[in-house]
mmCIF file of C-alpha atoms and ligand atoms in Angstrom:
data_model
loop_
_atom_site.group_PDB
_atom_site.id
_atom_site.type_symbol
_atom_site.label_atom_id
_atom_site.label_comp_id
_atom_site.label_asym_id
_atom_site.label_seq_id
_atom_site.Cartn_x
_atom_site.Cartn_y
_atom_site.Cartn_z
ATOM 1 C CA UNK A 25 99.011 111.020 118.737
ATOM 2 C CA UNK A 26 102.276 109.758 118.047
ATOM 3 C CA UNK A 27 104.202 109.630 121.014
ATOM 4 C CA UNK A 28 104.560 105.948 120.697
ATOM 5 C CA UNK A 29 104.596 105.765 117.347
ATOM 6 C CA UNK A 30 107.424 103.177 115.484
ATOM 7 C CA UNK A 31 108.139 100.708 118.636
ATOM 8 C CA UNK A 32 107.872 98.046 116.202
ATOM 9 C CA UNK A 33 109.101 99.350 112.664
ATOM 10 C CA UNK A 34 110.110 96.464 110.923
ATOM 11 C CA UNK A 35 113.364 96.403 108.646
ATOM 12 C CA UNK A 36 111.396 94.032 106.023
ATOM 13 C CA UNK A 37 108.150 94.333 104.495
ATOM 14 C CA UNK A 38 108.185 91.873 101.878
ATOM 15 C CA UNK A 39 104.769 91.319 99.965
ATOM 16 C CA UNK A 40 104.043 88.419 97.676
ATOM 17 C CA UNK A 41 100.466 88.317 96.706
ATOM 18 C CA UNK A 42 99.631 85.151 95.843
ATOM 19 C CA UNK A 43 101.353 83.863 99.509
ATOM 20 C CA UNK A 44 100.393 86.592 102.163
ATOM 21 C CA UNK A 45 103.570 88.789 104.010
ATOM 22 C CA UNK A 46 106.913 88.669 105.882
ATOM 23 C CA UNK A 47 108.514 91.018 107.938
ATOM 24 C CA UNK A 48 111.628 91.108 109.782
ATOM 25 C CA UNK A 49 113.033 93.890 112.113
ATOM 26 C CA UNK A 50 115.785 95.158 113.441
ATOM 27 C CA UNK A 51 116.315 93.024 116.530
ATOM 28 C CA UNK A 52 116.601 89.760 113.760
ATOM 29 C CA UNK A 53 113.186 88.758 114.701
ATOM 30 C CA UNK A 54 110.389 87.917 111.136
ATOM 31 C CA UNK A 55 107.619 86.658 110.815
ATOM 32 C CA UNK A 56 105.375 85.111 108.284
ATOM 33 C CA UNK A 57 101.402 85.683 107.407
ATOM 34 C CA UNK A 58 99.535 83.604 105.292
ATOM 35 C CA UNK A 59 96.893 85.466 102.341
ATOM 36 C CA UNK A 60 92.966 83.387 104.787
ATOM 37 C CA UNK A 61 95.173 84.403 107.933
ATOM 38 C CA UNK A 62 95.230 88.528 107.285
ATOM 39 C CA UNK A 63 91.917 87.992 105.213
ATOM 40 C CA UNK A 64 89.745 86.702 108.477
ATOM 41 C CA UNK A 65 91.854 88.941 111.011
ATOM 42 C CA UNK A 66 91.466 91.566 109.625
ATOM 43 C CA UNK A 67 91.361 94.716 112.510
ATOM 44 C CA UNK A 68 88.634 96.953 111.059
ATOM 45 C CA UNK A 69 85.658 97.877 112.116
ATOM 46 C CA UNK A 70 83.247 95.598 109.806
ATOM 47 C CA UNK A 71 85.638 92.344 110.557
ATOM 48 C CA UNK A 72 85.420 92.702 113.888
ATOM 49 C CA UNK A 73 81.881 93.306 113.771
ATOM 50 C CA UNK A 74 81.432 90.015 112.253
ATOM 51 C CA UNK A 75 83.994 88.589 114.261
ATOM 52 C CA UNK A 76 81.949 89.151 117.421
ATOM 53 C CA UNK A 77 79.185 88.164 115.504
ATOM 54 C CA UNK A 78 80.113 84.651 115.148
ATOM 55 C CA UNK A 79 79.472 85.269 111.087
ATOM 56 C CA UNK A 80 82.597 84.267 108.701
ATOM 57 C CA UNK A 81 84.894 87.415 107.466
ATOM 58 C CA UNK A 82 86.470 85.452 104.407
ATOM 59 C CA UNK A 83 84.659 83.604 102.234
ATOM 60 C CA UNK A 84 81.219 85.013 101.750
ATOM 61 C CA UNK A 85 79.380 83.062 98.919
ATOM 62 C CA UNK A 86 80.458 85.894 96.425
ATOM 63 C CA UNK A 87 84.350 85.802 97.369
ATOM 64 C CA UNK A 88 86.404 85.162 94.372
ATOM 65 C CA UNK A 89 88.823 81.699 94.801
ATOM 66 C CA UNK A 90 92.293 82.104 96.171
ATOM 67 C CA UNK A 91 92.511 84.585 97.712
ATOM 68 C CA UNK A 92 95.026 87.351 96.164
ATOM 69 C CA UNK A 93 96.016 90.786 97.434
ATOM 70 C CA UNK A 94 95.916 93.151 94.353
ATOM 71 C CA UNK A 95 97.646 96.049 96.484
ATOM 72 C CA UNK A 96 99.519 96.753 99.499
ATOM 73 C CA UNK A 97 100.551 100.197 100.450
ATOM 74 C CA UNK A 98 102.623 101.361 103.754
ATOM 75 C CA UNK A 99 101.176 103.534 106.102
ATOM 76 C CA UNK A 100 104.350 105.369 107.058
ATOM 77 C CA UNK A 101 105.777 103.982 109.762
ATOM 78 C CA UNK A 102 102.864 102.530 111.496
ATOM 79 C CA UNK A 103 101.474 99.411 109.695
ATOM 80 C CA UNK A 104 100.269 98.370 106.181
ATOM 81 C CA UNK A 105 96.987 98.313 104.448
ATOM 82 C CA UNK A 106 96.057 95.352 101.849
ATOM 83 C CA UNK A 107 93.814 95.950 99.457
ATOM 84 C CA UNK A 108 92.019 92.078 98.436
ATOM 85 C CA UNK A 109 90.979 90.533 95.893
ATOM 86 C CA UNK A 110 87.379 90.719 97.225
ATOM 87 C CA UNK A 111 87.893 94.570 97.249
ATOM 88 C CA UNK A 112 88.034 95.288 101.020
ATOM 89 C CA UNK A 113 90.731 97.499 101.328
ATOM 90 C CA UNK A 114 90.024 99.060 105.450
ATOM 91 C CA UNK A 115 91.980 97.267 107.274
ATOM 92 C CA UNK A 116 95.501 99.067 108.677
ATOM 93 C CA UNK A 117 97.784 96.224 109.773
ATOM 94 C CA UNK A 118 99.796 97.627 112.317
ATOM 95 C CA UNK A 119 102.647 96.553 112.856
ATOM 96 C CA UNK A 120 102.735 96.547 116.654
ATOM 97 C CA UNK A 121 99.369 94.446 115.785
ATOM 98 C CA UNK A 122 101.964 91.971 113.915
ATOM 99 C CA UNK A 123 104.302 91.764 115.804
ATOM 100 C CA UNK A 124 102.042 90.832 118.587
ATOM 101 C CA UNK A 125 100.721 87.703 116.168
ATOM 102 C CA UNK A 126 103.803 86.469 116.350
ATOM 103 C CA UNK A 127 105.023 85.520 120.167
ATOM 104 C CA UNK A 128 108.958 86.419 120.351
ATOM 105 C CA UNK A 129 109.302 82.955 121.963
ATOM 106 C CA UNK A 130 107.136 81.093 119.378
ATOM 107 C CA UNK A 131 109.106 78.502 118.232
ATOM 108 C CA UNK A 132 110.865 78.802 114.579
ATOM 109 C CA UNK A 133 109.497 76.887 111.886
HETATM 110 ZN ZN1 ZN B 14 87.983 94.485 107.193
#
C-alpha cells in the first residue's frame, strides 16, 4: 500500500492560519499556497464532486469570511490535512499533489 511513499516529502512545512501553506524540499524547491487556492481545490470526494458539477466549493452562502485555517495535522510522511473555519476538514493534501500544483520549471515569484 505504501510502496512509493515519501518521494515528495517536504523538509519544511509552514502553516500560516491567515495566509496559507509554505513547503520546502530538500532539493531547494519551495512552494506557497494561498488559503483560497487550497480550499477551492480541496481534494476530498465531496469537493471533487462539486467541482465536477461546476458548483462552488468555497465560498458557500454560509461560509465565514475571511477564510482561515483552524487546525492542521500532518499525516505521517504522506501529506497534511487542514481544518477550515467553515468546518470542513475531510481533504487530505498529499505532498505529491501539492508538488504537482507547482511545476518545477514555474518562474519564481
Ligand atoms: Zn473537501
